PDB file of C-alpha atoms in Angstrom:
ATOM      1  CA  MET P   1     -37.947 -11.169  14.794  1.00 46.00           C
ATOM      2  CA  LYS P   2     -40.053  -8.083  14.069  1.00 44.00           C
ATOM      3  CA  ARG P   3     -36.988  -5.882  14.595  1.00 53.00           C
ATOM      4  CA  ILE P   4     -34.892  -8.026  12.230  1.00 44.00           C
ATOM      5  CA  PHE P   5     -37.640  -7.852   9.602  1.00 39.00           C
ATOM      6  CA  SER P   6     -37.738  -4.063   9.947  1.00 47.00           C
ATOM      7  CA  LEU P   7     -33.974  -3.885   9.461  1.00 44.00           C
ATOM      8  CA  LEU P   8     -34.231  -6.033   6.344  1.00 40.00           C
ATOM      9  CA  LEU P   9     -36.901  -3.743   4.932  1.00 41.00           C
ATOM     10  CA  LEU P  10     -34.698  -0.743   5.677  1.00 42.00           C
ATOM     11  CA  SER P  11     -31.738  -2.386   3.917  1.00 41.00           C
ATOM     12  CA  LEU P  12     -33.857  -3.161   0.863  1.00 37.00           C
ATOM     13  CA  PHE P  13     -35.105   0.410   0.832  1.00 39.00           C
ATOM     14  CA  LEU P  14     -31.573   1.810   0.965  1.00 42.00           C
ATOM     15  CA  ILE P  15     -30.426  -0.502  -1.815  1.00 37.00           C
ATOM     16  CA  SER P  16     -33.376   0.486  -3.989  1.00 36.00           C
ATOM     17  CA  CYS P  17     -32.567   4.152  -3.421  1.00 43.00           C
ATOM     18  CA  SER P  18     -28.894   3.783  -4.310  1.00 59.00           C
ATOM     19  CA  ARG P  19     -27.721   5.194  -7.620  1.00 87.00           C
ATOM     20  CA  GLU P  20     -25.212   4.060 -10.184  1.00 92.00           C
ATOM     21  CA  VAL P  21     -23.768   6.381 -12.823  1.00 94.00           C
ATOM     22  CA  TYR P  22     -20.846   6.585 -15.205  1.00 94.00           C
ATOM     23  CA  ASN P  23     -18.047   8.157 -13.207  1.00 94.00           C
ATOM     24  CA  SER P  24     -17.521  10.622 -16.073  1.00 94.00           C
ATOM     25  CA  GLU P  25     -20.962  12.068 -15.256  1.00 93.00           C
ATOM     26  CA  LEU P  26     -19.671  13.327 -11.922  1.00 96.00           C
ATOM     27  CA  VAL P  27     -18.077  16.727 -11.439  1.00 96.00           C
ATOM     28  CA  THR P  28     -15.971  17.938  -8.528  1.00 94.00           C
ATOM     29  CA  SER P  29     -16.256  21.110  -6.525  1.00 94.00           C
ATOM     30  CA  GLY P  30     -13.957  21.727  -3.608  1.00 93.00           C
ATOM     31  CA  GLY P  31     -12.830  18.109  -3.771  1.00 93.00           C
ATOM     32  CA  TRP P  32     -16.402  16.753  -3.460  1.00 95.00           C
ATOM     33  CA  TYR P  33     -18.425  14.959  -6.109  1.00 97.00           C
ATOM     34  CA  TYR P  34     -21.752  15.954  -7.673  1.00 96.00           C
ATOM     35  CA  CYS P  35     -23.855  14.723 -10.555  1.00 94.00           C
ATOM     36  CA  GLN P  36     -23.912  17.225 -13.392  1.00 91.00           C
ATOM     37  CA  ASN P  37     -26.631  19.860 -12.982  1.00 89.00           C
ATOM     38  CA  GLU P  38     -27.320  18.798  -9.393  1.00 91.00           C
ATOM     39  CA  ASN P  39     -26.562  20.774  -6.245  1.00 92.00           C
ATOM     40  CA  LYS P  40     -26.757  17.896  -3.791  1.00 94.00           C
ATOM     41  CA  PRO P  41     -23.510  15.967  -3.133  1.00 95.00           C
ATOM     42  CA  TYR P  42     -23.634  12.571  -4.806  1.00 96.00           C
ATOM     43  CA  THR P  43     -24.364   9.350  -2.942  1.00 96.00           C
ATOM     44  CA  GLY P  44     -24.142   6.101  -4.872  1.00 96.00           C
ATOM     45  CA  THR P  45     -21.749   4.270  -7.184  1.00 97.00           C
ATOM     46  CA  GLY P  46     -19.573   5.547 -10.017  1.00 96.00           C
ATOM     47  CA  ILE P  47     -18.439   3.106 -12.707  1.00 97.00           C
ATOM     48  CA  GLU P  48     -15.645   3.374 -15.283  1.00 97.00           C
ATOM     49  CA  TYR P  49     -15.571   1.069 -18.322  1.00 96.00           C
ATOM     50  CA  ASP P  50     -12.922   0.384 -20.941  1.00 95.00           C
ATOM     51  CA  GLU P  51     -13.525   0.430 -24.702  1.00 94.00           C
ATOM     52  CA  LYS P  52     -14.916  -3.113 -24.503  1.00 93.00           C
ATOM     53  CA  MET P  53     -17.426  -2.019 -21.845  1.00 94.00           C
ATOM     54  CA  THR P  54     -15.649  -4.059 -19.181  1.00 95.00           C
ATOM     55  CA  ILE P  55     -15.779  -2.529 -15.708  1.00 97.00           C
ATOM     56  CA  ARG P  56     -12.315  -1.254 -14.734  1.00 98.00           C
ATOM     57  CA  LYS P  57     -13.121   0.908 -11.689  1.00 98.00           C
ATOM     58  CA  ARG P  58     -15.958   1.045  -9.195  1.00 98.00           C
ATOM     59  CA  TYR P  59     -16.198   3.959  -6.768  1.00 98.00           C
ATOM     60  CA  ASN P  60     -18.569   4.299  -3.818  1.00 97.00           C
ATOM     61  CA  TYR P  61     -19.659   7.755  -2.687  1.00 97.00           C
ATOM     62  CA  LYS P  62     -21.493   9.120   0.312  1.00 96.00           C
ATOM     63  CA  ASN P  63     -22.531  12.764   0.620  1.00 96.00           C
ATOM     64  CA  GLY P  64     -20.114  13.735  -2.140  1.00 96.00           C
ATOM     65  CA  GLY P  65     -17.061  11.918  -0.806  1.00 97.00           C
ATOM     66  CA  LEU P  66     -15.460   8.575  -1.479  1.00 97.00           C
ATOM     67  CA  GLU P  67     -16.649   6.155   1.180  1.00 97.00           C
ATOM     68  CA  GLY P  68     -16.107   2.436   1.613  1.00 96.00           C
ATOM     69  CA  ILE P  69     -14.138   0.346  -0.865  1.00 97.00           C
ATOM     70  CA  THR P  70     -13.019   1.538  -4.300  1.00 98.00           C
ATOM     71  CA  TYR P  71     -12.256  -1.342  -6.674  1.00 98.00           C
ATOM     72  CA  TYR P  72      -9.866  -1.475  -9.640  1.00 98.00           C
ATOM     73  CA  TYR P  73     -10.151  -4.427 -12.019  1.00 98.00           C
ATOM     74  CA  TYR P  74      -7.976  -6.281 -14.507  1.00 98.00           C
ATOM     75  CA  PRO P  75      -9.347  -6.539 -18.080  1.00 96.00           C
ATOM     76  CA  ASP P  76     -10.585 -10.058 -17.277  1.00 96.00           C
ATOM     77  CA  GLY P  77     -12.693  -8.734 -14.402  1.00 95.00           C
ATOM     78  CA  LYS P  78     -10.529  -9.895 -11.505  1.00 97.00           C
ATOM     79  CA  VAL P  79      -9.819  -7.422  -8.716  1.00 98.00           C
ATOM     80  CA  GLU P  80      -6.473  -5.650  -9.174  1.00 98.00           C
ATOM     81  CA  GLU P  81      -6.690  -3.278  -6.223  1.00 98.00           C
ATOM     82  CA  GLU P  82      -9.087  -2.341  -3.451  1.00 98.00           C
ATOM     83  CA  VAL P  83      -8.753   0.865  -1.471  1.00 98.00           C
ATOM     84  CA  MET P  84     -10.794   1.789   1.578  1.00 97.00           C
ATOM     85  CA  PHE P  85     -11.973   5.382   1.978  1.00 97.00           C
ATOM     86  CA  LYS P  86     -13.532   7.332   4.802  1.00 96.00           C
ATOM     87  CA  ASN P  87     -14.708  10.920   4.417  1.00 95.00           C
ATOM     88  CA  ASN P  88     -13.080  11.134   0.968  1.00 97.00           C
ATOM     89  CA  VAL P  89      -9.570  10.063   2.025  1.00 96.00           C
ATOM     90  CA  LYS P  90      -7.810   6.698   2.087  1.00 96.00           C
ATOM     91  CA  HIS P  91      -8.291   5.042   5.430  1.00 94.00           C
ATOM     92  CA  VAL P  92      -7.610   1.664   7.085  1.00 94.00           C
ATOM     93  CA  VAL P  93      -5.975  -0.313   4.240  1.00 95.00           C
ATOM     94  CA  SER P  94      -5.149  -0.512   0.538  1.00 97.00           C
ATOM     95  CA  ARG P  95      -4.555  -3.909  -1.084  1.00 98.00           C
ATOM     96  CA  SER P  96      -3.359  -4.906  -4.553  1.00 98.00           C
ATOM     97  CA  TYR P  97      -3.530  -8.357  -6.142  1.00 98.00           C
ATOM     98  CA  PHE P  98      -1.782 -10.341  -8.821  1.00 98.00           C
ATOM     99  CA  ASN P  99      -4.006 -11.502 -11.675  1.00 96.00           C
ATOM    100  CA  SER P 100      -3.883 -14.971 -10.120  1.00 95.00           C
ATOM    101  CA  GLY P 101      -5.772 -13.598  -7.123  1.00 96.00           C
ATOM    102  CA  ARG P 102      -2.810 -13.780  -4.749  1.00 96.00           C
ATOM    103  CA  LEU P 103      -2.181 -10.753  -2.575  1.00 98.00           C
ATOM    104  CA  SER P 104       0.552  -8.520  -4.044  1.00 98.00           C
ATOM    105  CA  SER P 105       0.790  -5.755  -1.443  1.00 98.00           C
ATOM    106  CA  GLU P 106      -1.045  -4.111   1.435  1.00 98.00           C
ATOM    107  CA  THR P 107      -0.537  -0.770   3.127  1.00 97.00           C
ATOM    108  CA  ALA P 108      -2.236   0.666   6.198  1.00 97.00           C
ATOM    109  CA  TYR P 109      -3.669   4.195   5.961  1.00 97.00           C
ATOM    110  CA  VAL P 110      -4.816   6.785   8.476  1.00 95.00           C
ATOM    111  CA  ASN P 111      -6.552   9.953   7.283  1.00 92.00           C
ATOM    112  CA  GLY P 112      -5.221   9.731   3.743  1.00 94.00           C
ATOM    113  CA  LYS P 113      -1.583   8.897   4.465  1.00 94.00           C
ATOM    114  CA  PRO P 114       0.248   5.566   4.675  1.00 96.00           C
ATOM    115  CA  ASN P 115       0.545   4.915   8.379  1.00 96.00           C
ATOM    116  CA  GLY P 116       1.401   1.533   9.845  1.00 96.00           C
ATOM    117  CA  VAL P 117       2.573  -1.731   8.336  1.00 96.00           C
ATOM    118  CA  SER P 118       3.336  -2.023   4.619  1.00 97.00           C
ATOM    119  CA  ARG P 119       3.889  -5.450   3.048  1.00 98.00           C
ATOM    120  CA  SER P 120       4.492  -6.886  -0.413  1.00 98.00           C
ATOM    121  CA  TYR P 121       4.534 -10.512  -1.523  1.00 98.00           C
ATOM    122  CA  TYR P 122       6.050 -12.793  -4.147  1.00 98.00           C
ATOM    123  CA  HIS P 123       3.742 -13.865  -6.948  1.00 94.00           C
ATOM    124  CA  LEU P 124       4.550 -17.554  -7.269  1.00 90.00           C
ATOM    125  CA  ASN P 125       4.429 -18.691  -3.652  1.00 93.00           C
ATOM    126  CA  GLY P 126       2.826 -15.811  -1.763  1.00 94.00           C
ATOM    127  CA  GLU P 127       5.820 -15.467   0.561  1.00 96.00           C
ATOM    128  CA  LEU P 128       6.607 -12.079   2.068  1.00 98.00           C
ATOM    129  CA  SER P 129       9.063 -10.038  -0.036  1.00 98.00           C
ATOM    130  CA  HIS P 130       9.042  -6.792   1.978  1.00 98.00           C
ATOM    131  CA  GLU P 131       7.752  -5.614   5.327  1.00 98.00           C
ATOM    132  CA  GLY P 132       8.182  -2.259   6.975  1.00 98.00           C
ATOM    133  CA  TYR P 133       6.565   0.601   8.827  1.00 96.00           C
ATOM    134  CA  VAL P 134       5.382   3.931   7.535  1.00 97.00           C
ATOM    135  CA  VAL P 135       4.507   6.975   9.643  1.00 96.00           C
ATOM    136  CA  SER P 136       2.579   9.821   8.001  1.00 94.00           C
ATOM    137  CA  GLY P 137       3.696   8.655   4.564  1.00 94.00           C
ATOM    138  CA  LEU P 138       7.395   8.278   5.443  1.00 97.00           C
ATOM    139  CA  LEU P 139       9.402   5.104   6.008  1.00 97.00           C
ATOM    140  CA  ASP P 140      10.135   4.742   9.695  1.00 97.00           C
ATOM    141  CA  GLY P 141      11.754   1.942  11.664  1.00 96.00           C
ATOM    142  CA  ALA P 142      12.996  -1.386  10.327  1.00 97.00           C
ATOM    143  CA  GLN P 143      12.459  -2.144   6.628  1.00 98.00           C
ATOM    144  CA  LYS P 144      12.985  -5.816   5.811  1.00 98.00           C
ATOM    145  CA  THR P 145      13.220  -7.674   2.505  1.00 98.00           C
ATOM    146  CA  TYR P 146      13.149 -11.446   2.027  1.00 98.00           C
ATOM    147  CA  PHE P 147      14.229 -14.074  -0.463  1.00 98.00           C
ATOM    148  CA  GLU P 148      11.478 -16.193  -2.019  1.00 96.00           C
ATOM    149  CA  ASP P 149      12.228 -19.035   0.397  1.00 95.00           C
ATOM    150  CA  GLY P 150      11.447 -16.747   3.342  1.00 95.00           C
ATOM    151  CA  ASN P 151      15.039 -16.104   4.457  1.00 96.00           C
ATOM    152  CA  ILE P 152      15.954 -12.546   5.326  1.00 98.00           C
ATOM    153  CA  LYS P 153      17.587 -10.563   2.495  1.00 98.00           C
ATOM    154  CA  SER P 154      18.166  -7.124   4.028  1.00 98.00           C
ATOM    155  CA  ILE P 155      17.348  -4.953   7.043  1.00 98.00           C
ATOM    156  CA  GLU P 156      17.557  -1.161   6.989  1.00 98.00           C
ATOM    157  CA  ILE P 157      16.547   1.393   9.611  1.00 98.00           C
ATOM    158  CA  TYR P 158      14.733   4.599   8.658  1.00 98.00           C
ATOM    159  CA  LYS P 159      13.763   7.685  10.620  1.00 97.00           C
ATOM    160  CA  ALA P 160      11.169  10.003   9.073  1.00 97.00           C
ATOM    161  CA  GLY P 161      11.939   8.793   5.551  1.00 97.00           C
ATOM    162  CA  ILE P 162      15.740   8.912   5.857  1.00 98.00           C
ATOM    163  CA  ARG P 163      18.069   5.962   6.344  1.00 97.00           C
ATOM    164  CA  ASP P 164      19.464   6.354   9.825  1.00 97.00           C
ATOM    165  CA  GLY P 165      20.890   3.386  11.685  1.00 97.00           C
ATOM    166  CA  SER P 166      22.407  -0.004  10.971  1.00 96.00           C
ATOM    167  CA  PHE P 167      21.855  -1.922   7.752  1.00 97.00           C
ATOM    168  CA  MET P 168      22.531  -5.551   6.891  1.00 98.00           C
ATOM    169  CA  ILE P 169      22.449  -7.371   3.563  1.00 98.00           C
ATOM    170  CA  TYR P 170      22.467 -11.182   3.540  1.00 98.00           C
ATOM    171  CA  PHE P 171      23.348 -14.023   1.227  1.00 98.00           C
ATOM    172  CA  SER P 172      20.600 -16.542   0.507  1.00 96.00           C
ATOM    173  CA  ASN P 173      22.315 -18.988   2.904  1.00 95.00           C
ATOM    174  CA  GLY P 174      21.713 -16.579   5.796  1.00 96.00           C
ATOM    175  CA  ASN P 175      25.283 -15.291   6.161  1.00 97.00           C
ATOM    176  CA  VAL P 176      25.948 -11.560   6.229  1.00 98.00           C
ATOM    177  CA  LYS P 177      27.034 -10.051   2.900  1.00 98.00           C
ATOM    178  CA  VAL P 178      27.302  -6.352   3.825  1.00 98.00           C
ATOM    179  CA  LYS P 179      27.136  -4.595   7.184  1.00 97.00           C
ATOM    180  CA  GLY P 180      27.263  -0.884   7.850  1.00 97.00           C
ATOM    181  CA  TYR P 181      25.632   2.187   9.298  1.00 97.00           C
ATOM    182  CA  PHE P 182      23.795   5.236   7.982  1.00 97.00           C
ATOM    183  CA  LYS P 183      23.542   8.611   9.671  1.00 96.00           C
ATOM    184  CA  ASP P 184      21.155  11.237   8.290  1.00 96.00           C
ATOM    185  CA  GLY P 185      20.954   9.371   4.989  1.00 96.00           C
ATOM    186  CA  MET P 186      24.706   8.924   4.460  1.00 96.00           C
ATOM    187  CA  VAL P 187      27.048   6.008   5.090  1.00 95.00           C
ATOM    188  CA  ASP P 188      28.923   6.663   8.303  1.00 96.00           C
ATOM    189  CA  GLY P 189      31.433   4.579  10.233  1.00 95.00           C
ATOM    190  CA  GLU P 190      32.665   1.073   9.486  1.00 96.00           C
ATOM    191  CA  PHE P 191      31.446  -0.660   6.320  1.00 96.00           C
ATOM    192  CA  LYS P 192      32.216  -4.380   5.941  1.00 97.00           C
ATOM    193  CA  GLU P 193      31.769  -6.874   3.111  1.00 97.00           C
ATOM    194  CA  TYR P 194      31.852 -10.662   3.527  1.00 98.00           C
ATOM    195  CA  ASP P 195      32.040 -13.713   1.318  1.00 97.00           C
ATOM    196  CA  GLU P 196      29.389 -16.449   1.462  1.00 96.00           C
ATOM    197  CA  LYS P 197      31.354 -18.375   4.104  1.00 95.00           C
ATOM    198  CA  GLY P 198      31.433 -15.401   6.485  1.00 95.00           C
ATOM    199  CA  LYS P 199      34.991 -14.215   5.854  1.00 96.00           C
ATOM    200  CA  VAL P 200      35.592 -10.438   5.771  1.00 97.00           C
ATOM    201  CA  VAL P 201      36.740  -9.442   2.269  1.00 97.00           C
ATOM    202  CA  ALA P 202      36.729  -5.639   2.625  1.00 96.00           C
ATOM    203  CA  THR P 203      36.576  -3.051   5.392  1.00 96.00           C
ATOM    204  CA  ARG P 204      36.123   0.654   4.753  1.00 96.00           C
ATOM    205  CA  ILE P 205      35.540   3.665   6.968  1.00 96.00           C
ATOM    206  CA  PHE P 206      33.139   6.482   6.032  1.00 95.00           C
ATOM    207  CA  LYS P 207      32.417   9.906   7.457  1.00 94.00           C
ATOM    208  CA  SER P 208      29.209  11.625   6.327  1.00 93.00           C
ATOM    209  CA  GLY P 209      29.156   9.619   3.103  1.00 92.00           C
ATOM    210  CA  VAL P 210      32.844  10.133   2.278  1.00 94.00           C
ATOM    211  CA  GLU P 211      35.299   7.241   2.442  1.00 92.00           C
ATOM    212  CA  ILE P 212      38.202   8.197   4.692  1.00 92.00           C
ATOM    213  CA  LYS P 213      39.970   4.864   5.023  1.00 78.00           C
TER     214      LYS P 213
END
């Protein structure tokens, strides 16, 4: 109990020592943030207001760098976006929200670059609209889109930011609409189109993006 009480006192002390300034009062040097006329890197909160004095952005700093969660707000005060920082770069996850409060998108970050799963959602029902993987800021692997009812809409394969592999586009009933293949960012090989009942309506052959048949 004594230890817990000591920790509470420490927390209260840290909170009382925290600072809050207008973000415009901060200056940057070498990518790090300082209060004007101060040599020590800033630790505390930076706030940005609109013309109606409504908070629109809230930044958290530690030793001159962005640290923890940065918040962006809608004019009505609801959270529009939250971005996690570590050592002054985006890290872990960034999330954006519709004004209703529903999640709009989320992207994983590692050391300042999108790295991992990226998802976006439909506003009305919160269903997944897109899901894919990003490696060092580039699309990589399967990228999937969905109809609002949750059925698959398309699948494309990327390698290091370039379409490379099979791709499929679907009708809302689940049948294939278009099927083909990309190589180094260009259509290559057989390209087929179907009607909603699954019948082939067109077949074309491509070589390095050029139709040859």
